[in-house]
Short mmCIF file of C-alpha atoms and ligand atoms in Angstrom, two decimals:
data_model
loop_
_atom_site.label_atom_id
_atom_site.label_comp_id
_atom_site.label_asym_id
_atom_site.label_seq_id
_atom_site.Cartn_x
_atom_site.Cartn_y
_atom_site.Cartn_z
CA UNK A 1 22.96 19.51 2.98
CA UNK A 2 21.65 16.02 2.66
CA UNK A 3 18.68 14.36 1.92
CA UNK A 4 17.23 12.17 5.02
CA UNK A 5 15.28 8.14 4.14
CA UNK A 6 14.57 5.91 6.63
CA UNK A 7 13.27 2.69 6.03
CA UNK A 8 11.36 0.80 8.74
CA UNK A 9 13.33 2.35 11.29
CA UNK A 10 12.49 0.14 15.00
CA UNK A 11 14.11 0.81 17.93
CA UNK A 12 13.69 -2.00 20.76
CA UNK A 13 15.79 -0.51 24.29
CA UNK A 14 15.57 -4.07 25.53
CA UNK A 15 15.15 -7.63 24.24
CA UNK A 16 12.21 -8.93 26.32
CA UNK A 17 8.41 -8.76 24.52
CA UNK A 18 7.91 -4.72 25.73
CA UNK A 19 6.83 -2.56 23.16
CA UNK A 20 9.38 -0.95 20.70
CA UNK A 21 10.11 2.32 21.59
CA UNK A 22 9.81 3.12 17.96
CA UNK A 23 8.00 0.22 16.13
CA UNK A 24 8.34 0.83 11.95
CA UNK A 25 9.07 4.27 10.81
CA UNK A 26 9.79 5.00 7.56
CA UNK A 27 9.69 8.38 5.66
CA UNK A 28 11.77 10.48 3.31
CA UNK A 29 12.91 13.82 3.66
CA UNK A 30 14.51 16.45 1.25
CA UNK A 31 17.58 18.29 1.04
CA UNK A 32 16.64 21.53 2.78
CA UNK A 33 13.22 20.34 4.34
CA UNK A 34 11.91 21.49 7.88
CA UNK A 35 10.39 17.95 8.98
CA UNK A 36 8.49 18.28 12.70
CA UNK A 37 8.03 14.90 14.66
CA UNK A 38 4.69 15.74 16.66
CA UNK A 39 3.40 13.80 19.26
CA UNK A 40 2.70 13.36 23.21
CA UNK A 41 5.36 12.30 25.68
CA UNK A 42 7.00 8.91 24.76
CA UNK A 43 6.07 8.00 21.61
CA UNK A 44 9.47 7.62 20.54
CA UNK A 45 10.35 11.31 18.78
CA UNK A 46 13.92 11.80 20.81
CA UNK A 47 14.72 8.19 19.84
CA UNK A 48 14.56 8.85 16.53
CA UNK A 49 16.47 11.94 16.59
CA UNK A 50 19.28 10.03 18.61
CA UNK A 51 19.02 7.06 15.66
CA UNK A 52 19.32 10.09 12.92
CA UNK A 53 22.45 11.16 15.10
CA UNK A 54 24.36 7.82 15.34
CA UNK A 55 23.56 7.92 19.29
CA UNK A 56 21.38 5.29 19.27
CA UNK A 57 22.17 1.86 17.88
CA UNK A 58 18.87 0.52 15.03
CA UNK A 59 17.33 -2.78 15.78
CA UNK A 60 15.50 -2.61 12.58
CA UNK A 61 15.75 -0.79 9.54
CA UNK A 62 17.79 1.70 7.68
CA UNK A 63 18.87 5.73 7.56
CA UNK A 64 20.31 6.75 4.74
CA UNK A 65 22.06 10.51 4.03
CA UNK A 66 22.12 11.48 0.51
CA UNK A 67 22.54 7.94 -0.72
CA UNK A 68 24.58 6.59 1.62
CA UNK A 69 23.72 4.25 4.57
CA UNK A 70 24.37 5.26 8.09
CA UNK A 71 23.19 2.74 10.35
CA UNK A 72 27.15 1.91 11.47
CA UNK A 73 28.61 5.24 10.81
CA UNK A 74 29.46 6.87 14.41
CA UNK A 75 28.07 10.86 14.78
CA UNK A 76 31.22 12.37 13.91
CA UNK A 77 31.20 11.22 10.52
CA UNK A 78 27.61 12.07 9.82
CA UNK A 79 27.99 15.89 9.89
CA UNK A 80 24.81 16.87 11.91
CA UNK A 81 24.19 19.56 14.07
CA UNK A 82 22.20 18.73 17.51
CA UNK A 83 20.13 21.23 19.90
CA UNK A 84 18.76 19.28 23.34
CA UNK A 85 15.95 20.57 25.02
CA UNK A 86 18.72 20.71 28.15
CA UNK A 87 21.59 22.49 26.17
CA UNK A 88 25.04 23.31 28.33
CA UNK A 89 26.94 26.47 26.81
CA UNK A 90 30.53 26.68 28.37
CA UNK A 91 29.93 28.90 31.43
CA UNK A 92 33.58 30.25 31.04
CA UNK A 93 33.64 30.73 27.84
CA UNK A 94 32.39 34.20 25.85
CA UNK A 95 30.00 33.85 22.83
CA UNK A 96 32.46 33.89 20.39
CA UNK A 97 34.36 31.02 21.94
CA UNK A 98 31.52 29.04 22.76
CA UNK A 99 30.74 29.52 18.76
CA UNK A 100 34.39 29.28 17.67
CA UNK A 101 34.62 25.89 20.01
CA UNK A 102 33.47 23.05 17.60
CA UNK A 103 35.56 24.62 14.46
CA UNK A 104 38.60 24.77 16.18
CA UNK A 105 38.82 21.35 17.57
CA UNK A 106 38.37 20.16 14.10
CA UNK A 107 41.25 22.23 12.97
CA UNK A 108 39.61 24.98 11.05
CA UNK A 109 41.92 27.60 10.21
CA UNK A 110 41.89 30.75 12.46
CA UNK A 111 40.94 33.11 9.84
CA UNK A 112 38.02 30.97 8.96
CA UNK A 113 36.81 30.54 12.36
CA UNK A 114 36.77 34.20 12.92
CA UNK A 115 34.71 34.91 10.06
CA UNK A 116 31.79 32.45 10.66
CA UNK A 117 31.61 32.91 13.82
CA UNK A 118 30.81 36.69 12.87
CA UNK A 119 28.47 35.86 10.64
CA UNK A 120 26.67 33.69 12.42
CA UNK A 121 26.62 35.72 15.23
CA UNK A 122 25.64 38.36 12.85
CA UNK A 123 22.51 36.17 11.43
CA UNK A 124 21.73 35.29 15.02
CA UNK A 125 21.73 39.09 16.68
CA UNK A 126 24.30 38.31 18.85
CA UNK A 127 27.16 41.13 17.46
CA UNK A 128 26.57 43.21 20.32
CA UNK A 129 27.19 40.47 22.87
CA UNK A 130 30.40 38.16 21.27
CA UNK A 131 32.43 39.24 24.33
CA UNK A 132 29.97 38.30 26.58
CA UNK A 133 29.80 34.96 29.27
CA UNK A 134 26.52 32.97 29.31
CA UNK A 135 25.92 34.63 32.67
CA UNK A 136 25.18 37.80 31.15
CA UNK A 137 22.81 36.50 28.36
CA UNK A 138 19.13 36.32 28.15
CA UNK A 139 17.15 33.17 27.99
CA UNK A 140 16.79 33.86 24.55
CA UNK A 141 20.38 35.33 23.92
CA UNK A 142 21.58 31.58 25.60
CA UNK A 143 19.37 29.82 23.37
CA UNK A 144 20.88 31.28 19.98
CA UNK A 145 23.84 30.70 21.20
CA UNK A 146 23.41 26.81 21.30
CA UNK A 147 21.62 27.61 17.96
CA UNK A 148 24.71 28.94 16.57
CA UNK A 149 27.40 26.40 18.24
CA UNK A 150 25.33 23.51 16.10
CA UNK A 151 24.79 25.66 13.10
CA UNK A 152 28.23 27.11 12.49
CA UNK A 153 29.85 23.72 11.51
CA UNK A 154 27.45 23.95 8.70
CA UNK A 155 26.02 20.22 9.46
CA UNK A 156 24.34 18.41 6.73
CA UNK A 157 21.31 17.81 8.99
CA UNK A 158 20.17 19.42 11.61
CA UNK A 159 18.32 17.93 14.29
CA UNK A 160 16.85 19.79 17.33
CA UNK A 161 14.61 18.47 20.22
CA UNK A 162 12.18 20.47 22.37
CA UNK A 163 14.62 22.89 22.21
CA UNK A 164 12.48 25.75 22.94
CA UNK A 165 10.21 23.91 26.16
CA UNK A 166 12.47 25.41 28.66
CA UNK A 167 11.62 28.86 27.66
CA UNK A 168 8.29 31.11 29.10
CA UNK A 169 5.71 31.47 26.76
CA UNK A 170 6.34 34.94 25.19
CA UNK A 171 10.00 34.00 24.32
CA UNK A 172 9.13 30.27 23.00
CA UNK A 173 7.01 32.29 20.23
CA UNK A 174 9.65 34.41 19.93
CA UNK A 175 12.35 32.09 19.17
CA UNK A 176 9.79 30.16 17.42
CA UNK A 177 9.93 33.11 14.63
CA UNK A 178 13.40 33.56 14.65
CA UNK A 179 13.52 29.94 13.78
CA UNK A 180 11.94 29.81 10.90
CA UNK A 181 13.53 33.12 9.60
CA UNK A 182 16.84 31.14 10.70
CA UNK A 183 15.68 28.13 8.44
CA UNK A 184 14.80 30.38 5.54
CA UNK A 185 18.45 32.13 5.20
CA UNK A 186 20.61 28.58 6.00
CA UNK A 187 18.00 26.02 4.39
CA UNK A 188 19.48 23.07 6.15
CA UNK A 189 17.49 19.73 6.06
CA UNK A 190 15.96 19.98 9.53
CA UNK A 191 14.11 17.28 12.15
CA UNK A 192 12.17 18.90 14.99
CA UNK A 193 10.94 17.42 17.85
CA UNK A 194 7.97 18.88 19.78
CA UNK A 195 4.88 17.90 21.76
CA UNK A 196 3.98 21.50 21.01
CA UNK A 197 1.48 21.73 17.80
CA UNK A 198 2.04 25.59 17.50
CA UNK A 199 5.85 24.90 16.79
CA UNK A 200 4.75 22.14 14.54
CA UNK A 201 2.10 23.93 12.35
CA UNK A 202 4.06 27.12 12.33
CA UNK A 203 7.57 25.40 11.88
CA UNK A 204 7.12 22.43 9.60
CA UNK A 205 7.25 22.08 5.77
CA UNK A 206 5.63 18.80 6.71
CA UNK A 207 4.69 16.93 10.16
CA UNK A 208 4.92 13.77 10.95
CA UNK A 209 2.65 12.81 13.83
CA UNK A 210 3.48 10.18 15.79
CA UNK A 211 2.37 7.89 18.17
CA UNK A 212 3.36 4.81 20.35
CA UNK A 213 6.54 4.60 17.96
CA UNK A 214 4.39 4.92 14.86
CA UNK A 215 3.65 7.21 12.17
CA UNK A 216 0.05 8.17 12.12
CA UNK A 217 0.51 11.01 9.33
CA UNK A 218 2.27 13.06 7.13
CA UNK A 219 1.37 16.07 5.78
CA UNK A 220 1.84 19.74 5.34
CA UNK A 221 0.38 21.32 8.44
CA UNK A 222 -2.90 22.18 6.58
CA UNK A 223 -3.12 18.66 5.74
CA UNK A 224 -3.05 17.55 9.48
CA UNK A 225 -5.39 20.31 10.60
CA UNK A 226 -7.89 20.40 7.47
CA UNK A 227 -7.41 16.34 7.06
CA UNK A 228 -6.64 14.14 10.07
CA UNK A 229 -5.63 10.63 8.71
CA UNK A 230 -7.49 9.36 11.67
CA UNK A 231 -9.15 9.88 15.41
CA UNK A 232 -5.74 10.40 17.23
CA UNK A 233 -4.53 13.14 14.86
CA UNK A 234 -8.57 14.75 14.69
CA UNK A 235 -7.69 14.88 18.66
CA UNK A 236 -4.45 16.00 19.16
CA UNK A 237 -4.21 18.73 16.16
CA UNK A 238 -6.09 21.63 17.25
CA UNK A 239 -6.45 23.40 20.47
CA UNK A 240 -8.79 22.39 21.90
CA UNK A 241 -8.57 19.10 19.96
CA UNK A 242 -11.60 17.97 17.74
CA UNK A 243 -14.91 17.11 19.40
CA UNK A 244 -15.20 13.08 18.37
CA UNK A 245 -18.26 11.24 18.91
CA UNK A 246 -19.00 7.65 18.51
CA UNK A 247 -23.25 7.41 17.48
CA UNK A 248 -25.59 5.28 15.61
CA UNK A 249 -27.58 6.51 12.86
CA UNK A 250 -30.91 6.57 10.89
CA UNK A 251 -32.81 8.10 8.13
CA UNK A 252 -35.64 9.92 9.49
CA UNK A 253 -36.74 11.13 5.78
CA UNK A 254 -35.96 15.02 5.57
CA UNK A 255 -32.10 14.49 7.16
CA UNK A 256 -29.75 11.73 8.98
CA UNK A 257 -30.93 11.38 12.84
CA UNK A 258 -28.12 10.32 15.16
CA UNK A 259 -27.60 9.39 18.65
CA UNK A 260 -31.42 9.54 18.92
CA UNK A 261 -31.82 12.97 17.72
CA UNK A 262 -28.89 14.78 19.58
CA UNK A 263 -27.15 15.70 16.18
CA UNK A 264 -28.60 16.07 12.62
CA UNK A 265 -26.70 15.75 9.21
CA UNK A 266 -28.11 16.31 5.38
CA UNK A 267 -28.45 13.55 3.29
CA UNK A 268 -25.26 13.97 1.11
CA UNK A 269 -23.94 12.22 4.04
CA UNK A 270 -26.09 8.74 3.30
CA UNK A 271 -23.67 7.46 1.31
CA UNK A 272 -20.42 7.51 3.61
CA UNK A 273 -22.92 6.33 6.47
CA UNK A 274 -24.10 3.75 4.30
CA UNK A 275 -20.14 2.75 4.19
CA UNK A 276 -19.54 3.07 7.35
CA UNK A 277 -22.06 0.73 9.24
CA UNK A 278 -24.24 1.46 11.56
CA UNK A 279 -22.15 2.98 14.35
CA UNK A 280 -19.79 5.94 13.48
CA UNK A 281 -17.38 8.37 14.57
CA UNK A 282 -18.48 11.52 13.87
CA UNK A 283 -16.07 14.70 14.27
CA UNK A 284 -16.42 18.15 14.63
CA UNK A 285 -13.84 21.33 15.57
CA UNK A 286 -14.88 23.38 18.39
CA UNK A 287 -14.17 26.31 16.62
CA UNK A 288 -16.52 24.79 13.50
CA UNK A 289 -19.53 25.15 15.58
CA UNK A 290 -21.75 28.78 16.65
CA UNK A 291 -24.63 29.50 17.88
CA UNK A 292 -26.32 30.94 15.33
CA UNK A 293 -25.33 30.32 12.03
CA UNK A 294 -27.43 31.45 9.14
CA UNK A 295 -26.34 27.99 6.63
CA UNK A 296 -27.03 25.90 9.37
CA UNK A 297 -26.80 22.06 7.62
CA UNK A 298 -26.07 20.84 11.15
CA UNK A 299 -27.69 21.13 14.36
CA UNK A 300 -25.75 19.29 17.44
CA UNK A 301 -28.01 19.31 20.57
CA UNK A 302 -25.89 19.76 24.02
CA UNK A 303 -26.59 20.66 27.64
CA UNK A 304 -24.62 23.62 28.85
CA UNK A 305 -21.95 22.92 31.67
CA UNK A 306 -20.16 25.53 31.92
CA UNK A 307 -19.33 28.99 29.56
CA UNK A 308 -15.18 29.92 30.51
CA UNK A 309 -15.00 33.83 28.92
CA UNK A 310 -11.25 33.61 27.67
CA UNK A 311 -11.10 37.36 26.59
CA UNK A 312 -10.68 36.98 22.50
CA UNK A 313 -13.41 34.13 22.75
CA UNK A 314 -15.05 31.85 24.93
CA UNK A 315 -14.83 27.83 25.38
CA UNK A 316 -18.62 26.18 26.13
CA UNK A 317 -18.00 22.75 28.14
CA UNK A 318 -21.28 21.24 27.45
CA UNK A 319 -22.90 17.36 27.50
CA UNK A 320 -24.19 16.05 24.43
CA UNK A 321 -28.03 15.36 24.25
CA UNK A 322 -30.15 16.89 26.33
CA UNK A 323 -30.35 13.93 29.09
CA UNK A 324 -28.43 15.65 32.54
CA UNK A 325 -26.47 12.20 32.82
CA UNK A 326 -22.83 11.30 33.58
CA UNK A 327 -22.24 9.52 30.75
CA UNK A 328 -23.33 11.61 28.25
CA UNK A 329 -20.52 12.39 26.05
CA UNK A 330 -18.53 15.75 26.40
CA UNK A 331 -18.47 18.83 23.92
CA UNK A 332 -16.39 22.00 23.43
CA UNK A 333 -17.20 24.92 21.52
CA UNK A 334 -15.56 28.33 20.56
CA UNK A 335 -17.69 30.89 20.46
CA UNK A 336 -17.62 34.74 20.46
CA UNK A 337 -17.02 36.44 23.80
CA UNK A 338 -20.24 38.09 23.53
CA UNK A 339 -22.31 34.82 23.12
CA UNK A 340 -23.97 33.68 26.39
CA UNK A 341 -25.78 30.57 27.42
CA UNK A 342 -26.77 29.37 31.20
CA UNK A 343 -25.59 26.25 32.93
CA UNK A 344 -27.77 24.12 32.39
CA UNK A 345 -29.48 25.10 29.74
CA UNK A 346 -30.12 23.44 26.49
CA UNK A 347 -28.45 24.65 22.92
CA UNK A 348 -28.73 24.05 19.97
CA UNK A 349 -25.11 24.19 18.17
CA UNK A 350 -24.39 24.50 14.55
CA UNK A 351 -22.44 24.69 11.72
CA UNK A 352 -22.38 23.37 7.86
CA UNK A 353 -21.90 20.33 6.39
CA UNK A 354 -18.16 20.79 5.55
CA UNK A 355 -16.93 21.22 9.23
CA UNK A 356 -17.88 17.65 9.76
CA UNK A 357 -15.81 14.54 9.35
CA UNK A 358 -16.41 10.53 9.86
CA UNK A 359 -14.31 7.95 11.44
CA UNK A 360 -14.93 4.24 11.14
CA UNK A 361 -15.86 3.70 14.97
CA UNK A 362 -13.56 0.71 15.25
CA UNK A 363 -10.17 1.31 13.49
CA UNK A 364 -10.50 5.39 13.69
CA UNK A 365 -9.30 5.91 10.28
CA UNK A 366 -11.20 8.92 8.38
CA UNK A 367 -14.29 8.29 5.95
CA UNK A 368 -13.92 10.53 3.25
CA UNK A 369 -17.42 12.37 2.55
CA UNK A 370 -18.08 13.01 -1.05
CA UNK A 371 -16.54 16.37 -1.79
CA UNK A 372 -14.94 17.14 1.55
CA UNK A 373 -11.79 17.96 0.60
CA UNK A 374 -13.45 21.41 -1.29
CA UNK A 375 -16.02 21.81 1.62
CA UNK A 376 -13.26 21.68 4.36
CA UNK A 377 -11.31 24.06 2.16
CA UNK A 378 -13.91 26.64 2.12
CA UNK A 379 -15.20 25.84 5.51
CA UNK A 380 -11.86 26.80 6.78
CA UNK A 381 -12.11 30.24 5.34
CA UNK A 382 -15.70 31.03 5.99
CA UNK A 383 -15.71 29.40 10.05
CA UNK A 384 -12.26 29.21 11.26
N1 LIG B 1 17.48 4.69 27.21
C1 LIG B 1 16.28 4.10 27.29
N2 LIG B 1 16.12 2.88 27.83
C2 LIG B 1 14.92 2.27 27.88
N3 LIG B 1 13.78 2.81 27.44
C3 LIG B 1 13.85 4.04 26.89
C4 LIG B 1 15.09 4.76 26.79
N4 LIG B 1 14.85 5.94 26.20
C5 LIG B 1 13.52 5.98 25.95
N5 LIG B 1 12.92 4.84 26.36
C6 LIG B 1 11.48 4.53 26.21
O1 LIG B 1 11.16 4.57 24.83
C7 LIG B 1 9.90 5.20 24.61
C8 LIG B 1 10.06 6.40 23.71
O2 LIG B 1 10.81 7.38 24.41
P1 LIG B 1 11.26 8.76 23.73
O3 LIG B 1 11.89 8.46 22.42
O4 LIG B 1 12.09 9.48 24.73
O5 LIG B 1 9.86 9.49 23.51
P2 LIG B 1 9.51 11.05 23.32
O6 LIG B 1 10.78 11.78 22.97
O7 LIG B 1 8.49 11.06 22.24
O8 LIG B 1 8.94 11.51 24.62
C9 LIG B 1 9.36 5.51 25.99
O9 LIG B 1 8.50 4.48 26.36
C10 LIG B 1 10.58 5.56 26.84
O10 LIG B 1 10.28 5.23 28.17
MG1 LIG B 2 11.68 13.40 23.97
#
């Protein structure tokens, strides 16, 4: 097992003035840690993982394992394990084979072989179908298998990518379990990549959410949820992402007045206002706001659009304000499957003070709000 630093890691494909593929990322990982790269297509997750494996070539920066510096080592001397997204088992080959395959051509001893292939195929469920050809697998059955060819050479890192997007939804959350159970009995310092947030939250000891070859945070999946670092993480953590509105402000004397009356925050938010100028980004979960909720610090005024009854809850599209223009800025809410609102009609949303966060309108980052750390804490438990 090793431990994983890289140190303003860039990746340029080409030498013209395009953007780097991945621009300065630097981050340390521990022996044994799950680490999941999150973020939307192209912001430079598989190029990392192919840097980690020695596939890729650095134009900037440093990877160290465990001390020692890999940028010129080739893969086959940095003892990782690899899962694509587009994984080929050996169509001719049974299970046991296909597992056996890597640890023979290094020269492992027959006996050896034999026994970790059995128990991996052992930890992996797959006992009752060593003899078997891929042909006669299950999606799922396949997908072990490729989970057991990298994890049977008992790699130092292990480094997967997308490598459950291929599957249908019941048996990505399937494998997504068996993954982590996987992870708990071998421990080996893993890097994930996914667009997928689920597999992040679920999967990762910490996530590192990227974008357009950057890091934009890293944190324990609570962390990103609970505390977005900034506007892009607020809006791509959480499903749907969080509601984000850019509005002016003003003290009206009994509470903060913004957007000309279409939302309304207590005073304890003055001072972070006060901070934050005049114009600010002001963020809220659609499953942080009800209809009726009896510690209501917050009213958010919005025009119904449309009410979408998804059986466990329902999603309100709505405008904010109560103008019926184009331009007015969107909102999403969860609420219970029983609520019920008209198109058309006017609501008035809320929620308490701790479901709402601040962004500086210009650079995105988060405003901390006096206390918000405990109020987001307990607003999880009491709203989510
Ligand atoms: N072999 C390559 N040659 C040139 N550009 C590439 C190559 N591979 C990836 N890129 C570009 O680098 C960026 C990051 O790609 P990638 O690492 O595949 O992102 P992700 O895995 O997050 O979707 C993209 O803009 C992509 O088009
Ligand atoms: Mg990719």
């Amino acid at each position: 097992m090793a431990s994983i630093v890289m140190k303003n890691v860039e990746k340029r494909y080409s030498k013209k003035d395009e953007a780097a593929a991945v621009e300065d990322v630097s981050l340390s990982i521990d022996e044994g840690e799950f680490i999941v790269l999150l973020g939307p297509s192209g912001c430079g997750k598989t190029t990392v993982l192919r840097m980690l494996a020695g596939l890729e070539e650095l134009t900037g920066g440093e990877i160290w394992f465990s001390g020692r510096l890999m940028n010129h080592e080739p893969p086959e001397a940095r003892s990782v394990g690899m899962v694509f997204q587009n994984y080929a088992l050996y169509p001719h080959m049974t299970v046991f084979d296909n597992l056996a395959f890597g640890l023979r051509s290094r020269g492992v001893p027959k006996a050896s072989v034999k026994q970790r292939v059995h128990d991996m195929a052992e930890l992996l469920g797959l006992s009752g179908v060593i003899d078997h050809r891929p042909k006669e697998l299950s999606g799922g059955q396949r997908q072990r298998v490729a989970l057991g060819r990298a994890l049977v050479r008992d790699p130092a890192v292990f480094l997967m990518d997308e490598p459950l997007s291929n599957l249908d939804a019941n048996l990505r959350e399937q494998m997504r379990l068996e993954l982590a159970r996987i992870h708990r009995r071998v421990k080996v310092t893993t890097v994930y990549v996914t667009h997928d947030q689920n597999e992040a939250l679920t999967l990762a000891d910490r996530v590192v959410v990227m974008d357009g070859g950057n890091v934009r945070q890293v944190g324990m999946p609570d962390e990103i949820y609970g505390s977005p670092a900034d506007t892009f993480v607020a809006s791509f953590v959480g499903s749907p992402g969080m509601n984000l509105w850019t509005l002016e402000w003003e003290s009206t004397g009994d509470c903060i007045s913004m957007g000309g009356g279409v939302l309304e925050l207590p005073y304890s938010f003055l001072p972070a206002l006060e901070e934050a100028g005049r114009s600010v980004t002001v963020g809220i979960r659609p499953e942080h706001l009800g209809l009726s909720l009896v510690k209501a610090d917050v009213k958010v005024v919005c025009r119904v659009e449309l009410l979408e009854n998804l059986g466990s809850h329902s999603q309100l599209h709505a405008h904010l304000g109560n103008e019926d223009s184009n331009d007015s800025k969107n909102l999403v809410a969860r609420l219970d499957s029983n609520a019920y609102v008209d198109p058309g009609e006017e609501v008035v949303l809320t929620t308490s003070a701790g479901a709402v966060y601040l962004f500086d309108a210009i650079s995105g980052e988060r405003i901390e709000v006096a206390d918000a750390r405990y109020v987001h804490q307990e607003n999880r438990y009491s709203l989510a």
